[in-house]
Coordinates of C-alpha atoms and ligand atoms in Angstrom, one line a residue:
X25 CA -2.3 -39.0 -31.2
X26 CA -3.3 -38.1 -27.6
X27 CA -1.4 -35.2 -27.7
X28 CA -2.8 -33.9 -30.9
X29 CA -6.7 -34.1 -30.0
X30 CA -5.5 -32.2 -26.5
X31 CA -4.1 -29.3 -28.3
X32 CA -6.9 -29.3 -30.4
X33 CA -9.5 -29.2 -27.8
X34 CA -7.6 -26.2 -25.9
X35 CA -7.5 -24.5 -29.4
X36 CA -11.2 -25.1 -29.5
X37 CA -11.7 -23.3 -25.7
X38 CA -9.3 -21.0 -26.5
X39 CA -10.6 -19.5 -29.5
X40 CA -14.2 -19.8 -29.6
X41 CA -14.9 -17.3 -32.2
X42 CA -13.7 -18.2 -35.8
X43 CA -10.0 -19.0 -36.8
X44 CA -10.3 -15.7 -38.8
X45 CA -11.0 -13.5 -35.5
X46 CA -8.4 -16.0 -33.6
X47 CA -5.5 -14.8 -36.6
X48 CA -6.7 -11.2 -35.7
X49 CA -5.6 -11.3 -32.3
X50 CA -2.0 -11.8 -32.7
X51 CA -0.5 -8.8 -31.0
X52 CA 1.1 -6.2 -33.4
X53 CA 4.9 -6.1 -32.9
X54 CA 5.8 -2.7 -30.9
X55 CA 1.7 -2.4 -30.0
X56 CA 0.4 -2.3 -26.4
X57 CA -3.1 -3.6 -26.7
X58 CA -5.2 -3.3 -23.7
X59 CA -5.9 -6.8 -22.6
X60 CA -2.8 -9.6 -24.0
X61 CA -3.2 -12.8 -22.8
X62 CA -0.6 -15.6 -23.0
X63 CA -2.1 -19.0 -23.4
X64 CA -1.3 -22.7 -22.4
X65 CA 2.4 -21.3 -21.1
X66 CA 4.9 -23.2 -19.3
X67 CA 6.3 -20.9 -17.3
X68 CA 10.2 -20.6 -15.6
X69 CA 9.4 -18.3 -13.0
X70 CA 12.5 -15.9 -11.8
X71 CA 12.6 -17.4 -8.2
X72 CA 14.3 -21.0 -8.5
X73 CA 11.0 -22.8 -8.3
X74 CA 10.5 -25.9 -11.4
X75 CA 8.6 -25.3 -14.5
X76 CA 5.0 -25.5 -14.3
X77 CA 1.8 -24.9 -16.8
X78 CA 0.5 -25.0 -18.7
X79 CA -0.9 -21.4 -17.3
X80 CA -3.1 -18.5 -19.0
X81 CA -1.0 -15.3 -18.4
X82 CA -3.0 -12.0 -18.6
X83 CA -1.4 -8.8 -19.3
X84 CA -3.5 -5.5 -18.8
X85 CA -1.6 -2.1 -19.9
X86 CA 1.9 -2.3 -18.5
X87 CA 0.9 -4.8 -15.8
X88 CA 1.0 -8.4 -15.4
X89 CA -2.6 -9.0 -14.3
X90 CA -3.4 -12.3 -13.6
X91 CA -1.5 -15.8 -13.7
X92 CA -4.0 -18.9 -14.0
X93 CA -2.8 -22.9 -14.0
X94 CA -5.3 -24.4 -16.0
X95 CA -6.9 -27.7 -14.4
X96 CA -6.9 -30.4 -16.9
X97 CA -10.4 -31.4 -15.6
X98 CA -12.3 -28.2 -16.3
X99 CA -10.5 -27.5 -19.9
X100 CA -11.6 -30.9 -20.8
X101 CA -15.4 -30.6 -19.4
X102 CA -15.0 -27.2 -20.8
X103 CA -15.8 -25.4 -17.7
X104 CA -12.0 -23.7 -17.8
X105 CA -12.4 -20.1 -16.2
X106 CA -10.2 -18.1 -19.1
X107 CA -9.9 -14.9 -19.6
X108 CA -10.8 -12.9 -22.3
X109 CA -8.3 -10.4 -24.4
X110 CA -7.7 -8.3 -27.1
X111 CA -4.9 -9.8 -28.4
X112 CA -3.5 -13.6 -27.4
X113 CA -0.4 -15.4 -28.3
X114 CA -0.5 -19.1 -28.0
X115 CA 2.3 -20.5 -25.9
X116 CA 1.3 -24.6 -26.3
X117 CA 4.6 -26.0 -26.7
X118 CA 6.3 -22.6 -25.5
X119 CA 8.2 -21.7 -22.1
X120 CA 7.4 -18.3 -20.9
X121 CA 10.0 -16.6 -18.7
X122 CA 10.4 -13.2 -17.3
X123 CA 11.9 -10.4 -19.5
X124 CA 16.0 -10.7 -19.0
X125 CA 17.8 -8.7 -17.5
X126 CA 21.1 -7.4 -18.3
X127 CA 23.2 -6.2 -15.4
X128 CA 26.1 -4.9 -16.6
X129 CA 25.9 -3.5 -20.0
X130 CA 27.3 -0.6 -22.0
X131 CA 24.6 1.3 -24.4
X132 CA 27.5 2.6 -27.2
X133 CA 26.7 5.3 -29.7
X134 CA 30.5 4.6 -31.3
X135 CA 33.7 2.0 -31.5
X136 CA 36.4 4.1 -31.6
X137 CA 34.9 7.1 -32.5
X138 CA 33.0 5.1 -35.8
X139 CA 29.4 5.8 -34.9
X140 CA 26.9 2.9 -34.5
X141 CA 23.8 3.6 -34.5
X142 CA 21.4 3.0 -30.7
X143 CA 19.2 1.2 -32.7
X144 CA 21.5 -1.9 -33.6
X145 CA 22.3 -2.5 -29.8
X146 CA 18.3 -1.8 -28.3
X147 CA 16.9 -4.5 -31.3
X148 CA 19.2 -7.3 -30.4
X149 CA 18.8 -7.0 -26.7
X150 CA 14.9 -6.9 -27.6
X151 CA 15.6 -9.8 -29.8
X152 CA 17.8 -11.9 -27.1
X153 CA 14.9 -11.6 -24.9
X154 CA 16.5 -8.4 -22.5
X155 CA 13.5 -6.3 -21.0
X156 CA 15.9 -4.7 -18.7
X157 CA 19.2 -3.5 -18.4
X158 CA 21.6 -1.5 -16.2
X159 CA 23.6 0.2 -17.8
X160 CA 27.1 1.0 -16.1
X161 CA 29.1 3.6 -17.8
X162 CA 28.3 5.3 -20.7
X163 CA 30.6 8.4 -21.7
X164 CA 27.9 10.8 -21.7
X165 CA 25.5 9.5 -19.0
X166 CA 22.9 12.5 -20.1
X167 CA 22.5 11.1 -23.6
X168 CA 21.6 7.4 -21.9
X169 CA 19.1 9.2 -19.8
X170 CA 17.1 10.6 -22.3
X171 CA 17.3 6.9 -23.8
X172 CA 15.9 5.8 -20.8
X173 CA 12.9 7.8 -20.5
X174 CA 12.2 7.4 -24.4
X175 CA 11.9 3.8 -23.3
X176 CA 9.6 4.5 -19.9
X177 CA 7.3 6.5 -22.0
X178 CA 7.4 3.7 -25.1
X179 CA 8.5 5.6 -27.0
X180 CA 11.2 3.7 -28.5
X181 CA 12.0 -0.3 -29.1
X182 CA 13.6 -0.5 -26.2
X183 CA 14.3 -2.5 -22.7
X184 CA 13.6 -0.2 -19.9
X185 CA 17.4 1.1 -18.8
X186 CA 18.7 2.1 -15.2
X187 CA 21.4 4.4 -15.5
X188 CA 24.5 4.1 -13.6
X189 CA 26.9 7.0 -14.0
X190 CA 30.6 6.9 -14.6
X191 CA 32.2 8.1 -11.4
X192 CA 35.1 8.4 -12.7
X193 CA 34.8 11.0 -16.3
X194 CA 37.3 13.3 -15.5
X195 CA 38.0 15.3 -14.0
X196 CA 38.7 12.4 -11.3
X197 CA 37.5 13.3 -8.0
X198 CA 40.9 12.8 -5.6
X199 CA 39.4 14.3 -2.5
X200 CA 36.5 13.2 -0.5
X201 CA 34.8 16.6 -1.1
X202 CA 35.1 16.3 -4.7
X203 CA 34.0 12.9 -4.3
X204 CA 30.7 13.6 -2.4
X205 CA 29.9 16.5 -5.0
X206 CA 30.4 14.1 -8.2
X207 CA 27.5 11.7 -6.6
X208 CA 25.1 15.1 -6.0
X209 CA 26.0 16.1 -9.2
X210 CA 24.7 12.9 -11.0
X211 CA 21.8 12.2 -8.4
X212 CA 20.7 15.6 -10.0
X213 CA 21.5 14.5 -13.7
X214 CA 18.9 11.7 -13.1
X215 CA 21.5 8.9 -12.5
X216 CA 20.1 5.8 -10.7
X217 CA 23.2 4.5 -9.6
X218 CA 26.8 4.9 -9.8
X219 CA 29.5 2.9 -11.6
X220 CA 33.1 2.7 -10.0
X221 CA 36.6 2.0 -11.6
X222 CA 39.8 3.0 -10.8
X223 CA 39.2 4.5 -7.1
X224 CA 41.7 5.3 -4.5
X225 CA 40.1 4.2 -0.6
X226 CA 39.3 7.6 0.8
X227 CA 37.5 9.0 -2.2
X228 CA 35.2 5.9 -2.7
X229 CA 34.7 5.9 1.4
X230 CA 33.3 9.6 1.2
X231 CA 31.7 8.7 -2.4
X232 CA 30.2 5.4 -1.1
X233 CA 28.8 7.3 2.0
X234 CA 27.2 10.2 0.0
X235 CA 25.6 7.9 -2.4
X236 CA 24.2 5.3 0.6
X237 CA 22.4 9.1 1.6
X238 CA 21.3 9.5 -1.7
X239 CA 19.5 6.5 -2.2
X240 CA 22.1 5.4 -5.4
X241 CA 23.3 1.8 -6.0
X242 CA 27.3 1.1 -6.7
X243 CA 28.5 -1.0 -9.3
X244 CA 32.2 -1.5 -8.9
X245 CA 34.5 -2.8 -11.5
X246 CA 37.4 -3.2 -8.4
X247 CA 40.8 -3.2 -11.4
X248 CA 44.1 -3.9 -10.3
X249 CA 44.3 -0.9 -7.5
X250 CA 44.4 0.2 -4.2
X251 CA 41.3 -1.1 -2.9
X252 CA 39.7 -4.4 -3.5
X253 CA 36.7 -6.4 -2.1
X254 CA 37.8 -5.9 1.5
X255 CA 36.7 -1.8 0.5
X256 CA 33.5 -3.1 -1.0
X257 CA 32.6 -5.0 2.0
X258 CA 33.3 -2.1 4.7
X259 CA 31.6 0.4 2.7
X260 CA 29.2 -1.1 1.5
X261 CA 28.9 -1.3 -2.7
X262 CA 26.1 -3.3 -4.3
X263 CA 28.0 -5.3 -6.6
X264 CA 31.3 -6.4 -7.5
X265 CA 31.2 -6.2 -11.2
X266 CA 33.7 -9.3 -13.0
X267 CA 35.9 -10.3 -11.0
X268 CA 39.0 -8.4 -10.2
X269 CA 39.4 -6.9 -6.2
X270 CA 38.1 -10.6 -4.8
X271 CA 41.4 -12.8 -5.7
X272 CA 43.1 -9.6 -5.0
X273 CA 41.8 -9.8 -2.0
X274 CA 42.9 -13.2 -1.4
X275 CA 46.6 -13.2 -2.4
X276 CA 48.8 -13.7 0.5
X277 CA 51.4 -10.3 0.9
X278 CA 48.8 -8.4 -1.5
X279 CA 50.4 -8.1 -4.4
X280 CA 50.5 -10.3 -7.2
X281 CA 53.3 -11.7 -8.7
X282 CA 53.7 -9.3 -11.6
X283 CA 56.9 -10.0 -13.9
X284 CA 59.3 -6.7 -13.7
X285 CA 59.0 -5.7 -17.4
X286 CA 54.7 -5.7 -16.1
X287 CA 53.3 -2.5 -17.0
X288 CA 49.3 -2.0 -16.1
X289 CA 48.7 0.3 -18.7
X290 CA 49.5 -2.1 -21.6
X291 CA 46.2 -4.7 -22.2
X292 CA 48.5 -7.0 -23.1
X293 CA 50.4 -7.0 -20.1
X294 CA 47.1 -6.7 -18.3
X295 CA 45.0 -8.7 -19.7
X296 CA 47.7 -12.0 -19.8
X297 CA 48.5 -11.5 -16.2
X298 CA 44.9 -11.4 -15.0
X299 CA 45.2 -14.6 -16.1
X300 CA 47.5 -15.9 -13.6
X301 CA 45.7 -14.2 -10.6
X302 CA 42.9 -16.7 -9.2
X303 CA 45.6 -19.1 -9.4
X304 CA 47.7 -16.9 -6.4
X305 CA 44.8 -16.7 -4.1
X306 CA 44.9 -18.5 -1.2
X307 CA 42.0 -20.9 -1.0
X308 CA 41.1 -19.8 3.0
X309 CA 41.4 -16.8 2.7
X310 CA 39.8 -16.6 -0.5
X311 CA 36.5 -18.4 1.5
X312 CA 36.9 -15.5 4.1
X313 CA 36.5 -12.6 1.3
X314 CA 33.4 -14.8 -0.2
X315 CA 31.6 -14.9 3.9
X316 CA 32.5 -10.9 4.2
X317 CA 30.5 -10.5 0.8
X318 CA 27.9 -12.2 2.0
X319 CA 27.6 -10.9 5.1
X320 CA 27.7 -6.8 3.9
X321 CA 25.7 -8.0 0.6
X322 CA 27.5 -7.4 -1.6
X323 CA 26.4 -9.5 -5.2
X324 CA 28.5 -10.3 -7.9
X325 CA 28.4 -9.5 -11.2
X326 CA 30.9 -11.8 -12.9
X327 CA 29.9 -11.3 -16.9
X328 CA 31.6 -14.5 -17.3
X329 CA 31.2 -14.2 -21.5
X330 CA 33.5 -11.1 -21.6
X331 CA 36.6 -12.7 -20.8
X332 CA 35.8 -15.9 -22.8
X333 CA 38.0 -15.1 -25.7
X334 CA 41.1 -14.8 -23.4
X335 CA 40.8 -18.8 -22.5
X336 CA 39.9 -19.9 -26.2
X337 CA 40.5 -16.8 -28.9
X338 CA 40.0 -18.8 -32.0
X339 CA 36.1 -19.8 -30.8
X340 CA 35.6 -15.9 -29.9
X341 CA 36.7 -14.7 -33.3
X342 CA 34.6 -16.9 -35.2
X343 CA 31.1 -16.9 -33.8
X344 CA 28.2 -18.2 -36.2
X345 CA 26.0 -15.0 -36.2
X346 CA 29.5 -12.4 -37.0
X347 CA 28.3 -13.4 -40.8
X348 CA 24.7 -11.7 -40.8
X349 CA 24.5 -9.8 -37.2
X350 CA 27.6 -8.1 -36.0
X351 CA 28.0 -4.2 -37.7
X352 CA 31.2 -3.4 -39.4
X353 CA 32.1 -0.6 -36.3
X354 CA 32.4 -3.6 -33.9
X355 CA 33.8 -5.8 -36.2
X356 CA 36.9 -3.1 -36.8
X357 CA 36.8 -2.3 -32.9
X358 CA 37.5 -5.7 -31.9
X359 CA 40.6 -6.3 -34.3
X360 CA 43.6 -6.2 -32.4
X361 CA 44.8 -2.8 -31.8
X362 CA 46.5 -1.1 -28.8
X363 CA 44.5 1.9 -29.0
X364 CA 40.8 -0.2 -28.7
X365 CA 40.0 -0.9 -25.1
X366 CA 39.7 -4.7 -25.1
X367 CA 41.6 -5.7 -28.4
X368 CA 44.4 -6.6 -26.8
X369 CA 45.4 -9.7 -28.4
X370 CA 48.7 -9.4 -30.2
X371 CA 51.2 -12.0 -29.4
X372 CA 48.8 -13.5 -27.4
X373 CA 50.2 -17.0 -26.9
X374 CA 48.5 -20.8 -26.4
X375 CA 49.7 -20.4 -23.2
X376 CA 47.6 -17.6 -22.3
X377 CA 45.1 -19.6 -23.1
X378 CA 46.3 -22.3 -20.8
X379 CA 46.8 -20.0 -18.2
X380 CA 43.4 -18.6 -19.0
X381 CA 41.3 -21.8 -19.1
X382 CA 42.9 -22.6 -15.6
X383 CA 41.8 -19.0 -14.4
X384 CA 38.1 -19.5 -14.9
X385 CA 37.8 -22.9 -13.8
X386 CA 38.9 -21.2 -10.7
X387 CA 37.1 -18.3 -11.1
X388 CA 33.7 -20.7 -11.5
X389 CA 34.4 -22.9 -8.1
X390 CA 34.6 -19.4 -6.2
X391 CA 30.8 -18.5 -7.6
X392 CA 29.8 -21.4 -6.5
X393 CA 31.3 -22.1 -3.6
X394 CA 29.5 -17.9 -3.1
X395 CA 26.0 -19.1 -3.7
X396 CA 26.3 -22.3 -1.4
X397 CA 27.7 -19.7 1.1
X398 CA 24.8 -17.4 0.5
X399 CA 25.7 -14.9 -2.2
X400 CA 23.9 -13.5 -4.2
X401 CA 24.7 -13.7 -7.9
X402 CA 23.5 -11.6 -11.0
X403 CA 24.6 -11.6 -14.5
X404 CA 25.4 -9.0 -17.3
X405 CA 27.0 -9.4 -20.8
X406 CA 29.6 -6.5 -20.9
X407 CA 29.2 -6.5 -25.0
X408 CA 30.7 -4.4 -26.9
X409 CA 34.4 -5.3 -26.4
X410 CA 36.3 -8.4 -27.0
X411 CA 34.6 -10.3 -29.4
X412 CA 31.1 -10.1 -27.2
X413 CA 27.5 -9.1 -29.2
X414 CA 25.2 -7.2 -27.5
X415 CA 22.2 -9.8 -26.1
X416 CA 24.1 -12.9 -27.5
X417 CA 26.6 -12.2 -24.9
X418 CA 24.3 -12.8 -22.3
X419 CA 23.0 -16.0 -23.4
X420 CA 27.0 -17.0 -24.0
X421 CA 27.3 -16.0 -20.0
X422 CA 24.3 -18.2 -19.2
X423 CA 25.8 -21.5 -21.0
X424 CA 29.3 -20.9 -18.8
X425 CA 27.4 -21.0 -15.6
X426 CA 26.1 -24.1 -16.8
X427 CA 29.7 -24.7 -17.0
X428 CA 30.2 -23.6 -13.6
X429 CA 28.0 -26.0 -12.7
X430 CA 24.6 -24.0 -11.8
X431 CA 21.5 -26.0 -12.6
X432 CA 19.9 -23.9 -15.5
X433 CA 16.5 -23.4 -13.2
X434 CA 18.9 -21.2 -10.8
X435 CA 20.8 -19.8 -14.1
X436 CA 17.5 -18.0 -15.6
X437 CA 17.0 -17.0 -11.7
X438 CA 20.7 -15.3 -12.1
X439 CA 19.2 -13.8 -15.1
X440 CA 16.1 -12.7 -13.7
X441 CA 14.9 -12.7 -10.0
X442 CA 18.4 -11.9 -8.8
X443 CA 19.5 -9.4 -10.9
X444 CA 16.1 -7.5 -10.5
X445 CA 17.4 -7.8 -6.9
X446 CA 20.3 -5.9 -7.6
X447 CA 18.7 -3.3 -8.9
X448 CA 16.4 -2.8 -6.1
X449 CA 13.5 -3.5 -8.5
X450 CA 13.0 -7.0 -6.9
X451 CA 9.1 -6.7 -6.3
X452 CA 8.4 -5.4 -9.8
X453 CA 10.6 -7.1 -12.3
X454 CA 12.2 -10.8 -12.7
X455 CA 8.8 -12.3 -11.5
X456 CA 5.7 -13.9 -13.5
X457 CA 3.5 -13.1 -11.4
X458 CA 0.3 -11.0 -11.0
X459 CA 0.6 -7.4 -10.0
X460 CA 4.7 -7.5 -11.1
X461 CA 5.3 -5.4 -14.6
X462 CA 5.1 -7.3 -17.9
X463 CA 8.4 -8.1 -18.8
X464 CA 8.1 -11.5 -20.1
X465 CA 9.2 -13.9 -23.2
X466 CA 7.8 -16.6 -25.2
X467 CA 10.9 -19.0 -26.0
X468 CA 10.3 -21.3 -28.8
X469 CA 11.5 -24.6 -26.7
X470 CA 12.4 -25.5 -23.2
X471 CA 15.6 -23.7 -21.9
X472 CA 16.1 -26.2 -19.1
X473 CA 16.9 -28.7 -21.6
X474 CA 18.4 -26.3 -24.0
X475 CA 20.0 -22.6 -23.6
X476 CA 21.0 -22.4 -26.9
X477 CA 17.7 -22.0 -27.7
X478 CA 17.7 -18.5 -26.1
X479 CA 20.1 -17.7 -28.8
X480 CA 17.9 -14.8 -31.1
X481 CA 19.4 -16.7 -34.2
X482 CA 17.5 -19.6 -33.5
X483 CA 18.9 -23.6 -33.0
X484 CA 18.6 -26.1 -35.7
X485 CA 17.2 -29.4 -34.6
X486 CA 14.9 -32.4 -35.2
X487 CA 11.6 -32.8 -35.1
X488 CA 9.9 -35.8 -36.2
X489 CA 12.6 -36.9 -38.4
X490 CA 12.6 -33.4 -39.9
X491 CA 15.3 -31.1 -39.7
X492 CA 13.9 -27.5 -38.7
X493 CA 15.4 -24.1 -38.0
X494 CA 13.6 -24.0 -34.1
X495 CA 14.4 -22.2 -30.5
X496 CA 15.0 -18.5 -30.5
X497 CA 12.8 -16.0 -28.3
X498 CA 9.2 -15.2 -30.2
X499 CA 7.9 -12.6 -28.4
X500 CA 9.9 -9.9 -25.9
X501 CA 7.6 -8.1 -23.8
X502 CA 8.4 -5.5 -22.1
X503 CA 6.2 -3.2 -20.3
X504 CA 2.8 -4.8 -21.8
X505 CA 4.3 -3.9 -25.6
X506 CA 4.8 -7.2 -27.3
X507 CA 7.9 -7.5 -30.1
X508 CA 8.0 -9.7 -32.3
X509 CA 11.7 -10.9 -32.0
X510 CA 12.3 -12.2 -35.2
X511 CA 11.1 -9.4 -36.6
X512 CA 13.3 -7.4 -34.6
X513 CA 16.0 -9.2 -36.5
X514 CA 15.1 -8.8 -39.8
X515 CA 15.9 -5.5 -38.9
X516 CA 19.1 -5.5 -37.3
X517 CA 20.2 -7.8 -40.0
X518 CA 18.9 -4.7 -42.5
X519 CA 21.2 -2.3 -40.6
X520 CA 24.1 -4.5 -40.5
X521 CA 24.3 -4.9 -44.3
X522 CA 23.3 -1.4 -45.1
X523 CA 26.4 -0.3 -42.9
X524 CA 28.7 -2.8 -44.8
X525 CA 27.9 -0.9 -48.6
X526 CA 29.6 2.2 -46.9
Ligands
ZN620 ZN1 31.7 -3.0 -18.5

């Protein structure tokens, strides 16, 4: 009863003109209004710090304006300093967080050369509350650019994108000099980083140096190679991206201890036998990989979700929102098949899994024995292969660090505040906070206590005896323009089933 006659009073202060005006200021899904405010917000900031609100956010333009606690005191003698707006949402019950951000994704315009359309991928990031993501490796890094700067200039429903170009699109620089022109050649294309894979140690120390002069951020996905976090370390790359090149790194004589029939170029072979290589680190030297990272800053990416399907492939296959969400090209792509990157499941055995389940509760001690040693950890969803949706990948990734054992205040920083970190972007984005840009979401219930309820399909729970369809993100904004998630689904769901009639 308390509670009630408080939420009606700060609906009273809140809205002082009629309920009528009050219903017309809603934002408009996809419309920037000039003056949005945010009301009675709880708000998870992006720096590790506790929940706290309830808080009055105001968004002018593009721009996060003003953050005000609201004293309990004033709003009840009605002397409460709020500020006025165009357009208000009303966050009572709500959590606000910054926008997510996705640090290693892939923006696909096909699955094996099926086309899916942009639109699918942009809507449910939208919808799984991503403002941001870096992408790291498209096949034709000029077609992502002119995504991204659709997206800067609002054009398009879109989280803002930072573009990190494939180093590696053939032909493969093998010479430093070829190296050090591929990095000039994508600083002019526009590129605002680089992605590595599959790098021998002299070309990535010539295309490391060139890119350090250039002002371009490296995102390495180390593989099974010649160089491994040791390389990353001397020369200096932003982030290790999974996990591969830091056991590597670790295993005592170097190499692993592959099986003679072991060929690298068969998934299956790859894939299974990853699965056996956290177990053949050794512990202290393991420890001394995790200090040099540290030390040379270099973060780590480790898209915990991707693998997921490798430790448990019956859970991967059969994920609640494949029914209404997932587009027929993905579905086909992630059937196993030998020719589809990532669908490499045939004959894949329960003891893979075994071996797989042991490999990432090693793989989750070494993150956290890296951020008690100071590391600096982000996280991306890597959707788009094995069994991963775009944006509900990312929420997957935050449950298993729950599962490593981070508290789920440091997990949304992961999300947020540290990934805008690796970016560079660190004092505009991952913050709520006055003068940073409006990248924020409105989550229907308290993702401390829950982070299903990230999850754009919603949760169902109980509520005063009830059973309701709750959680799920209700507004993404990004930039100052407010989305309406659900209505962002209502569309992707639209595209999904129109693609199936064909
Ligand atoms: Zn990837």
């Amino acid at each position: 009863m308390m509670q009630l006659r408080t939420h009606i009073c700060l609906a009273l202060l809140a809205f002082s003109a009629s309920e009528a005006d009050a219903q017309q200021r809603l934002p408009i899904s996809g419309n920037r209004s000039p003056r949005l405010a945010i009301r009675n917000a709880t708000i998870v900031d992006g720096n590790g710090t506790p929940a706290s609100g309830p808080a009055d956010i105001l968004v002018e333009g593009s721009r996060i304006t003003s953050v005000t606690f609201l004293d309990p005191v004033a709003i009840r003698s009605g002397t409460a300093k709020r500020p006025a707006a165009d357009a208000e949402i009303d966050a009572t019950g709500k959590y606000v967080l910054p926008g997510l951000i996705n640090a290693h994704a892939h923006l696909q315009d096909e699955r094996a050369h099926v086309a899916q359309p942009y639109e699918y991928t942009l809507k449910l990031w939208l919808a799984s509350g991503i403002t941001s993501v870096r992408e790291v490796g498209a096949d034709t890094t000029e077609k992502v650019i002119a995504m991204r700067d659709r997206s800067a200039r609002g054009e398009i429903a879109s989280p803002r994108l930072f573009v990190y170009g494939r180093f590696s699109n053939q032909p493969v620089p093998t010479t430093p000099e070829a190296a050090r022109a591929r990095v000039r050649a994508l600083k002019t294309m526009g590129a605002d980083g680089i992605k590595i894979l599959g790098i021998d140690r002299d070309t990535m120390q010539a295309m490391e140096d060139e890119a350090h002069k250039l002002g371009l951020r490296v995102a390495h996905h180390v593989g099974v190679e010649e160089t491994n976090a040791w390389d990353d370390i001397r020369f200096g790359t932003t982030s290790i991206e999974h996990w591969y090149g830091i056991p590597d790194a670790a295993i005592e004589g170097g190499v692993q201890a592959f099986p003679s029939n072991y060929n690298y170029n068969n998934e299956t072979d790859r894939f299974r036998y990853a699965g056996h290589l956290w177990r053949e680190a050794n512990p202290e030297r393991l420890g001394k990989v995790l200090d040099g990272m540290v030390q040379a800053h270099v973060a780590w990416v480790p898209t915990l979700d991707i693998y997921e399907a490798s430790r448990d492939l019956q859970r991967a296959q059969n994920q609640p929102w494949f029914a209404e969400y997932l587009h027929p090209t993905l579905a086909e792509y992630f059937k196993p098949n030998a020719a589809n990157h990532g669908s490499y499941f045939l004959g894949w055995t329960s003891t893979d899994d075994m071996y797989w389940k042991e490999n990432y509760r090693l793989w989750m001690a070494a993150l956290r024995e890296f951020d008690r040693r100071g590391g600096l950890i982000g996280m991306g969803d890597d959707a788009g292969f094995i069994y991963q949706m775009y944006g509900f990948g990312l929420i997957r990734g935050m449950e298993l660090h729950q599962e490593a054992g981070f508290h789920p205040i440091k997990i949304i920083q992961q999300a947020t505040g540290n990934n805008a970190k690796i970016l560079g972007q660190e004092e505009k984005l991952g913050r709520v906070r006055a003068g940073f840009a409006a990248d924020l979401i409105v989550v229907n219930g308290n993702p401390l206590e829950n982070l299903k309820v990230l999850y754009p399909s919603g949760i169902e729970e109980i509520r005063d005896g009830r059973q309701v369809h709750g959680g799920g993100i209700e507004w993404t904004i990004k930039d100052g323009i407010p989305y309406h998630a659900p209505t962002l689904m209502a569309r992707v769901k639209e595209i999904v089933a129109q693609a199936r009639t064909k």
